[in-house]
Structures are given as C-alpha cells and as structure tokens.
Amino acid sequence: MSALAELGLAPVINAAGTVTRLSGGILAPEVRAAMAEAASACFDMLELQAAASREIVAATGAEAGIVTGGASAALLLGAAACLAGLDPVAMNALPAAGERCEFIVSRSQRNMYDRALEVAGGRIVEVGIPDRFSGAGVRDASVGEVAAAIGPRTAAVFWVAQPWSEPSLAEVVRVAHAAGVPVLVDAAAQLPPVANLRGFLDAGADLVAFSGGKAIGGPQASGILAGRRPLVASALLQMLDLDVPDAQFRLPPEFAGNTALPFLPRHGIGRSCKAGKEEVVGLLVALRRFVAEGDAARQARMLARLDAVRAAMGAVPAEIAQGPTPLLLLRCADPAAAAQVEAALRARRVHVNQGRMRDGVLVVHPAALAEADLVPLGQALAAAFASAQKAG
Ligand SMILES: *Cc1c(COP(=O)(O)O)cnc(C)c1O
C-alpha cells in the first residue's frame, strides 16, 4: 500500500497555479531524484550552502546566494541581514528593534508577506498614497517621498516587484544608495521570464527573494536569497545551526570567509527559515533546469497543456491569455455564475485560479498540472459548466 493511501490522502487537480494552499507544483523526475539522493546521506550544511551560492551566482549574477525555506523565509532573513549586518551583537539581539529598524515601502506595495520584515524585528514605514484607487487620482508614491523618509533609523528600502510597481526600482535604488541604504526586493513570483533572475540585481537591488516552489519548479518549501556578499553572509549566519566552538567555525569563501566577523553569533532569528538538504539540492537542480529550458520552450510546454485541456473541454468557451505564463480564461455570465462553476469543480476535486472571479472569469493556470490531469480537467470543466447552466 502506498504511503498516501495509508494516510487516507488523495491528490487534487491543481489548475490554480503553484499556490501554497494546494501544495505548490509537481516536481520534475530529475528534481525528485536529486532530493532522494540528498536524503540518503549527510552533509556539512555550510558546504551545501556554499554550493548553493555558486549555483545561484551563476544563475543570477549576484555576489552570493543561499537557499532558504521559501521566499517568505528569504525576506525574513534579508530583513535580518539589513538590520544586523555582520554585527553579532545586533544579530543576537533580534527581534528586539534597534535604533536602525525601519523599512520604507510604498503604501501601494503593502501585502501580507511583508510581515516577514516585522518578524525579524523591522518596522514598516509607509510612504505615498495610491490615490488611483479612488478613481480620481493618477499618482502612487513618488521617489521624492521615499527619499524624504530615509533617515538614521532606516534599515532598508523594501520594494515589491511587479511590472507596475511605483516608483521604479531604478529610482528607488538611486535615492537609497545615495543615502547609503540597501534595497531589499520581494520578487517571489516574478519568474518567468528567466531574465528576472538577473534583472532586479542588475537594476541595483542589494538583496532579492525568489520562491523556489513557484515557476522555478523546486520543492514547495524552498526559496532563494541572492545579492551582496556581506548581506547574504549575514542572512546565512542567522539561519544556520552555529552550535560549534568559535575557533572551529569557518565561513566559506563564497560568503567572504570570517573576515568581518568579530565573534560567532548564537543561533539566529532565522532558525525557523531553514532549508533542509533535500530542499537545497532539489532547488538547485530545479534552478538549472529552469534556466536551461528558457522562456520560449517553457511557454510552448505550458501552451500544449492548455491545448490538451481545451481539446477535452468540448464547447465551453475559452480563450488563451498570453503572458509570461499563458493562461486559459473561462468567461462566465457574471461573478455569481463563476462562483457556481468553481464550486462545482471543487466538488470534483478540481481547483482553478480564483484571482479574477470578481470579473466573472475563472482561470486555468497550467504550471501545477500533471500530464495525467489534462483530459480529466477538461472533462470536469465541461461537466461543471453544463451543471451550472442547468442550475442557472
Ligand atoms: C508567493 C509569494 C511570497 C511567499 O513565497 P514562499 O516561497 O511561499 O514563501 C512572498 N511574496 C510574494 C509577492 C509572493 O507572491
């Protein structure tokens, strides 16, 4: 009997995307094999993270990188690095807020993931008013407002990456760096395109967080923190088990060695952010595959999935929305009709993306679908639309 059956667990069809609520995506056989290989031996975690840094540097152009337990973990660790630098006294004190504890962020970029900064000991300072929301205004935060908020209490400027984020990263970097303040970027879900692995760092970001379990195709509980070496070294020191005598500890050259470290801190604020060896190795193999496949091949692979779903869907009207990841849009009569179809699908253990349900649109996201899901998904969509039409 399989372990899942023994536990009374059955999978769902996940057409919602690599969302955490539905356990992320499906790992490629090469990634699963690498994780099994890692699981069958023990390693020195410093050597594992040094290898991770070499791979992440090759993929991103960063000075250094580490694998964390997710992008949220990478944000917590990145914040801790901005707060403490390489000062072990400051590391040991977190999450108690020190003098320099503020993270400046455009009010329009606030989201539920930014509490990771507060968990580390940061305080969020909002600037700007996204008055476009009222329908009357045209402005978001201006770079002048960001610059004016920077002061002796500023630990970093926090920037949440979206194609429409304001002010632009380049502008934020200019004023932050002029004041000697780092810029921490949440780019958790900004892949593909592959170019974004480098783009935010090229624009001057000091630290960038990516999810490993989203488009990269790594384990669900993995993430990347990449950027400037002293900050990444600080993040690593605050995540690792440091329960060794001071004199024994050697930070690998990938993280610039022990150079600026007067003494070894205790287990840090990032202990809860740790990635296991399976996650580290799985993520690195997934990252190689993600870069090697490239955007065009990946897009074609995703489109082929959507075509297969459509072919099994019969007469249900649907259209492809092009984008970094192509999507299948199913337009319903109104939001209530969309909710009805969505509920009918869930009753069949099928989950579609509800991000546009307010517009009466259900979205089929191809990233987390198994090949074996495609025909059953198309059939479930046909049946759900038919039953909703009957009921409506
Ligand atoms: C998904 C996401 C996160 C969290 O990523 P995890 O890898 O699940 O921890 C953080 N920020 C944004 C914007 C996200 O989309």
CSV table of C-alpha atoms in Angstrom, one decimal, residues 47-300:
chain,number,residue,atom,x,y,z
A,47,GLU,CA,29.3,23.1,2.2
A,48,LEU,CA,25.8,22.7,0.9
A,49,GLN,CA,25.0,26.4,1.1
A,50,ALA,CA,28.4,27.2,-0.5
A,51,ALA,CA,27.5,25.0,-3.4
A,52,ALA,CA,24.1,26.7,-3.5
A,53,SER,CA,25.8,30.1,-3.6
A,54,ARG,CA,28.0,29.1,-6.6
A,55,GLU,CA,24.8,27.9,-8.5
A,56,ILE,CA,22.8,31.0,-7.5
A,57,VAL,CA,25.7,33.3,-8.5
A,58,ALA,CA,25.8,31.6,-11.9
A,59,ALA,CA,22.1,31.9,-12.5
A,60,THR,CA,21.6,35.5,-11.1
A,61,GLY,CA,24.9,37.3,-11.4
A,62,ALA,CA,24.7,38.1,-7.6
A,63,GLU,CA,27.8,38.2,-5.4
A,64,ALA,CA,26.3,35.4,-3.3
A,65,GLY,CA,23.1,33.4,-2.6
A,66,ILE,CA,21.6,30.9,-0.2
A,67,VAL,CA,18.6,28.5,-0.3
A,68,THR,CA,16.0,29.2,2.4
A,69,GLY,CA,12.7,27.6,3.4
A,70,GLY,CA,10.8,29.8,0.9
A,71,ALA,CA,10.6,33.4,-0.3
A,72,SER,CA,9.0,34.5,2.9
A,73,ALA,CA,11.9,33.0,4.8
A,74,ALA,CA,14.3,34.8,2.4
A,75,LEU,CA,12.5,38.1,3.2
A,76,LEU,CA,12.8,37.5,6.9
A,77,LEU,CA,16.5,36.6,6.6
A,78,GLY,CA,17.1,39.5,4.2
A,79,ALA,CA,15.5,41.9,6.7
A,80,ALA,CA,17.6,40.4,9.5
A,81,ALA,CA,20.7,41.0,7.3
A,82,CYS,CA,19.7,44.6,6.7
A,83,LEU,CA,19.1,45.1,10.4
A,84,ALA,CA,22.2,43.4,11.8
A,85,GLY,CA,24.8,43.4,9.0
A,86,LEU,CA,27.8,41.4,10.2
A,87,ASP,CA,27.5,42.6,13.8
A,88,PRO,CA,27.0,39.5,16.1
A,89,VAL,CA,25.8,41.7,18.9
A,90,ALA,CA,23.0,43.0,16.7
A,91,MET,CA,22.2,39.5,15.4
A,92,ASN,CA,21.9,38.1,18.9
A,93,ALA,CA,19.5,41.0,19.9
A,94,LEU,CA,17.0,40.4,17.1
A,95,PRO,CA,14.0,40.6,17.0
A,96,ALA,CA,14.3,43.4,19.6
A,97,ALA,CA,14.1,46.6,17.4
A,98,GLY,CA,17.3,48.5,17.5
A,99,GLU,CA,17.9,52.2,16.6
A,100,ARG,CA,18.1,51.4,12.8
A,101,CYS,CA,14.9,49.3,12.3
A,102,GLU,CA,12.8,51.0,9.6
A,103,PHE,CA,11.9,49.5,6.2
A,104,ILE,CA,10.5,52.1,3.9
A,105,VAL,CA,7.8,50.8,1.5
A,106,SER,CA,5.3,52.4,-1.0
A,107,ARG,CA,1.9,52.1,0.6
A,108,SER,CA,0.6,50.5,-2.6
A,109,GLN,CA,3.1,47.7,-2.3
A,110,ARG,CA,2.0,46.6,1.2
A,111,ASN,CA,0.9,42.9,1.3
A,112,MET,CA,0.5,40.1,3.8
A,113,TYR,CA,4.0,38.7,3.1
A,114,ASP,CA,5.8,41.8,4.4
A,115,ARG,CA,5.2,40.8,8.0
A,116,ALA,CA,8.3,38.8,7.5
A,117,LEU,CA,10.2,42.1,7.9
A,118,GLU,CA,8.4,42.7,11.2
A,119,VAL,CA,9.1,39.1,12.4
A,120,ALA,CA,12.8,39.8,12.0
A,121,GLY,CA,12.5,43.0,14.2
A,122,GLY,CA,11.8,45.6,11.5
A,123,ARG,CA,9.2,48.4,11.5
A,124,ILE,CA,7.4,49.2,8.3
A,125,VAL,CA,7.2,52.9,7.3
A,126,GLU,CA,4.7,53.5,4.5
A,127,VAL,CA,5.1,56.4,2.0
A,128,GLY,CA,2.8,57.7,-0.7
A,129,ILE,CA,-0.9,57.4,-1.2
A,130,PRO,CA,-2.0,55.3,-4.2
A,131,ASP,CA,-4.8,57.7,-5.0
A,132,ARG,CA,-5.5,56.0,-8.3
A,133,PHE,CA,-7.6,53.6,-6.1
A,134,SER,CA,-10.3,56.2,-5.7
A,135,GLY,CA,-10.6,56.6,-9.4
A,136,ALA,CA,-9.8,60.3,-9.2
A,137,GLY,CA,-6.0,60.4,-8.8
A,138,VAL,CA,-3.2,59.5,-11.1
A,139,ARG,CA,-0.3,59.1,-8.7
A,140,ASP,CA,1.3,56.5,-6.5
A,141,ALA,CA,4.3,57.0,-4.2
A,142,SER,CA,6.9,59.3,-5.7
A,143,VAL,CA,10.6,58.7,-5.4
A,144,GLY,CA,10.8,62.1,-3.6
A,145,GLU,CA,8.6,60.7,-0.8
A,146,VAL,CA,10.9,57.6,-0.5
A,147,ALA,CA,14.0,59.9,-0.4
A,148,ALA,CA,12.4,62.1,2.3
A,149,ALA,CA,11.6,59.1,4.5
A,150,ILE,CA,15.2,57.9,4.6
A,151,GLY,CA,17.0,58.8,7.8
A,152,PRO,CA,19.2,57.4,10.5
A,153,ARG,CA,16.5,54.9,11.5
A,154,THR,CA,16.3,53.4,8.0
A,155,ALA,CA,17.5,49.8,7.7
A,156,ALA,CA,16.5,49.4,4.0
A,157,VAL,CA,14.0,50.4,1.4
A,158,PHE,CA,11.7,47.5,0.6
A,159,TRP,CA,10.4,47.1,-3.0
A,160,VAL,CA,7.8,44.6,-4.1
A,161,ALA,CA,8.4,43.6,-7.7
A,162,GLN,CA,5.5,43.9,-10.2
A,163,PRO,CA,5.7,45.3,-13.7
A,164,TRP,CA,3.6,48.2,-12.4
A,165,SER,CA,5.4,48.9,-9.1
A,166,GLU,CA,6.0,52.6,-8.4
A,167,PRO,CA,8.4,54.2,-8.0
A,168,SER,CA,10.6,52.1,-10.3
A,169,LEU,CA,13.3,50.0,-8.8
A,170,ALA,CA,16.0,52.1,-10.6
A,171,GLU,CA,14.6,55.3,-9.0
A,172,VAL,CA,14.4,53.7,-5.5
A,173,VAL,CA,17.9,52.3,-5.8
A,174,ARG,CA,19.2,55.8,-6.8
A,175,VAL,CA,17.9,57.5,-3.7
A,176,ALA,CA,18.6,54.6,-1.3
A,177,HIS,CA,22.2,54.2,-2.4
A,178,ALA,CA,22.8,58.0,-2.3
A,179,ALA,CA,21.9,57.7,1.4
A,180,GLY,CA,23.9,54.5,1.9
A,181,VAL,CA,20.8,52.4,2.5
A,182,PRO,CA,20.3,48.9,0.9
A,183,VAL,CA,17.3,47.9,-1.2
A,184,LEU,CA,15.5,44.6,-0.4
A,185,VAL,CA,13.3,43.2,-3.2
A,186,ASP,CA,10.4,40.7,-3.0
A,187,ALA,CA,10.4,39.1,-6.4
A,188,ALA,CA,8.9,35.8,-5.1
A,189,ALA,CA,6.5,35.3,-8.0
A,190,GLN,CA,8.3,37.3,-10.7
A,191,LEU,CA,9.5,34.3,-12.7
A,192,PRO,CA,9.3,33.7,-15.6
A,193,PRO,CA,10.9,35.4,-17.5
A,194,VAL,CA,14.3,33.9,-16.7
A,195,ALA,CA,15.8,37.3,-17.2
A,196,ASN,CA,14.2,38.4,-14.0
A,197,LEU,CA,16.7,36.2,-12.1
A,198,ARG,CA,19.3,38.9,-13.0
A,199,GLY,CA,17.1,41.9,-13.7
A,200,PHE,CA,16.4,43.3,-10.2
A,201,LEU,CA,20.1,42.8,-9.2
A,202,ASP,CA,21.2,44.5,-12.4
A,203,ALA,CA,18.9,47.4,-11.5
A,204,GLY,CA,20.9,47.7,-8.3
A,205,ALA,CA,18.9,45.7,-5.7
A,206,ASP,CA,21.1,44.7,-2.8
A,207,LEU,CA,19.0,41.6,-1.9
A,208,VAL,CA,16.3,39.8,-3.9
A,209,ALA,CA,14.0,37.0,-2.7
A,210,PHE,CA,12.6,34.4,-5.1
A,211,SER,CA,10.2,31.5,-4.4
A,212,GLY,CA,11.7,28.1,-5.2
A,213,GLY,CA,8.4,26.3,-5.3
A,214,LYS,CA,6.7,28.5,-7.9
A,215,ALA,CA,7.9,28.7,-11.5
A,216,ILE,CA,11.4,27.5,-10.8
A,217,GLY,CA,9.9,24.1,-10.1
A,218,GLY,CA,11.8,23.4,-6.9
A,219,PRO,CA,10.5,22.0,-3.7
A,220,GLN,CA,7.4,23.8,-2.2
A,221,ALA,CA,9.3,24.9,0.9
A,222,SER,CA,12.3,26.4,-0.8
A,223,GLY,CA,13.4,29.9,-1.8
A,224,ILE,CA,16.4,31.9,-2.8
A,225,LEU,CA,18.0,35.0,-1.3
A,226,ALA,CA,20.6,36.5,-3.6
A,227,GLY,CA,22.6,39.7,-3.5
A,228,ARG,CA,25.6,41.4,-1.9
A,229,ARG,CA,28.0,39.1,-0.2
A,230,PRO,CA,28.1,40.7,3.3
A,231,LEU,CA,24.3,40.8,3.4
A,232,VAL,CA,23.9,37.2,2.2
A,233,ALA,CA,26.6,36.1,4.7
A,234,SER,CA,24.7,37.8,7.5
A,235,ALA,CA,21.5,36.1,6.4
A,236,LEU,CA,23.2,32.7,6.3
A,237,LEU,CA,24.8,33.2,9.7
A,238,GLN,CA,21.3,34.0,11.1
A,239,MET,CA,19.8,30.8,9.6
A,240,LEU,CA,22.5,28.2,10.3
A,241,ASP,CA,23.0,26.0,13.3
A,242,LEU,CA,26.1,27.7,14.9
A,243,ASP,CA,26.4,25.4,17.8
A,244,VAL,CA,30.2,24.9,17.5
A,245,PRO,CA,33.2,26.4,19.3
A,246,ASP,CA,34.1,29.8,17.9
A,247,ALA,CA,37.5,28.7,16.7
A,248,GLN,CA,36.1,25.8,14.7
A,249,PHE,CA,33.8,28.0,12.6
A,250,ARG,CA,34.9,28.8,9.1
A,251,LEU,CA,32.6,30.7,6.8
A,252,PRO,CA,33.3,29.5,3.3
A,253,PRO,CA,35.0,31.9,0.8
A,254,GLU,CA,31.7,32.0,-1.2
A,255,PHE,CA,30.5,34.2,1.7
A,256,ALA,CA,33.8,36.1,2.1
A,257,GLY,CA,35.1,33.9,5.0
A,258,ASN,CA,35.1,35.1,8.6
A,259,THR,CA,36.7,38.4,7.6
A,260,ALA,CA,34.4,40.9,9.2
A,261,LEU,CA,33.1,38.7,12.0
A,262,PRO,CA,34.5,39.6,15.5
A,263,PHE,CA,32.9,36.6,17.1
A,264,LEU,CA,30.4,33.9,16.3
A,265,PRO,CA,26.7,34.8,17.0
A,266,ARG,CA,24.3,32.3,18.6
A,267,HIS,CA,21.5,30.6,16.6
A,268,GLY,CA,19.8,33.4,14.9
A,269,ILE,CA,16.4,34.8,14.2
A,270,GLY,CA,16.3,32.7,11.0
A,271,ARG,CA,16.4,29.3,12.6
A,272,SER,CA,12.7,28.9,11.6
A,273,CYS,CA,13.7,29.7,8.0
A,274,LYS,CA,16.0,26.7,7.5
A,275,ALA,CA,16.0,24.7,4.3
A,276,GLY,CA,16.9,21.0,4.6
A,277,LYS,CA,19.4,19.3,2.4
A,278,GLU,CA,16.6,17.9,0.3
A,279,GLU,CA,15.3,21.4,-0.4
A,280,VAL,CA,18.7,22.8,-1.1
A,281,VAL,CA,19.7,20.1,-3.6
A,282,GLY,CA,16.2,19.9,-5.2
A,283,LEU,CA,16.0,23.7,-5.6
A,284,LEU,CA,19.5,23.8,-7.3
A,285,VAL,CA,18.6,21.1,-9.8
A,286,ALA,CA,15.3,22.8,-10.5
A,287,LEU,CA,17.0,26.2,-11.0
A,288,ARG,CA,19.4,24.7,-13.5
A,289,ARG,CA,16.5,23.2,-15.4
A,290,PHE,CA,14.5,26.4,-15.3
A,291,VAL,CA,17.4,28.4,-16.8
A,292,ALA,CA,18.3,25.7,-19.3
A,293,GLU,CA,14.7,25.3,-20.6
A,294,GLY,CA,14.3,29.1,-21.3
A,295,ASP,CA,11.2,31.1,-21.7
A,296,ALA,CA,10.1,30.0,-25.2
A,297,ALA,CA,10.3,26.3,-24.6
A,298,ARG,CA,8.6,26.7,-21.2
A,299,GLN,CA,5.8,28.7,-22.8
A,300,ALA,CA,5.3,26.2,-25.5
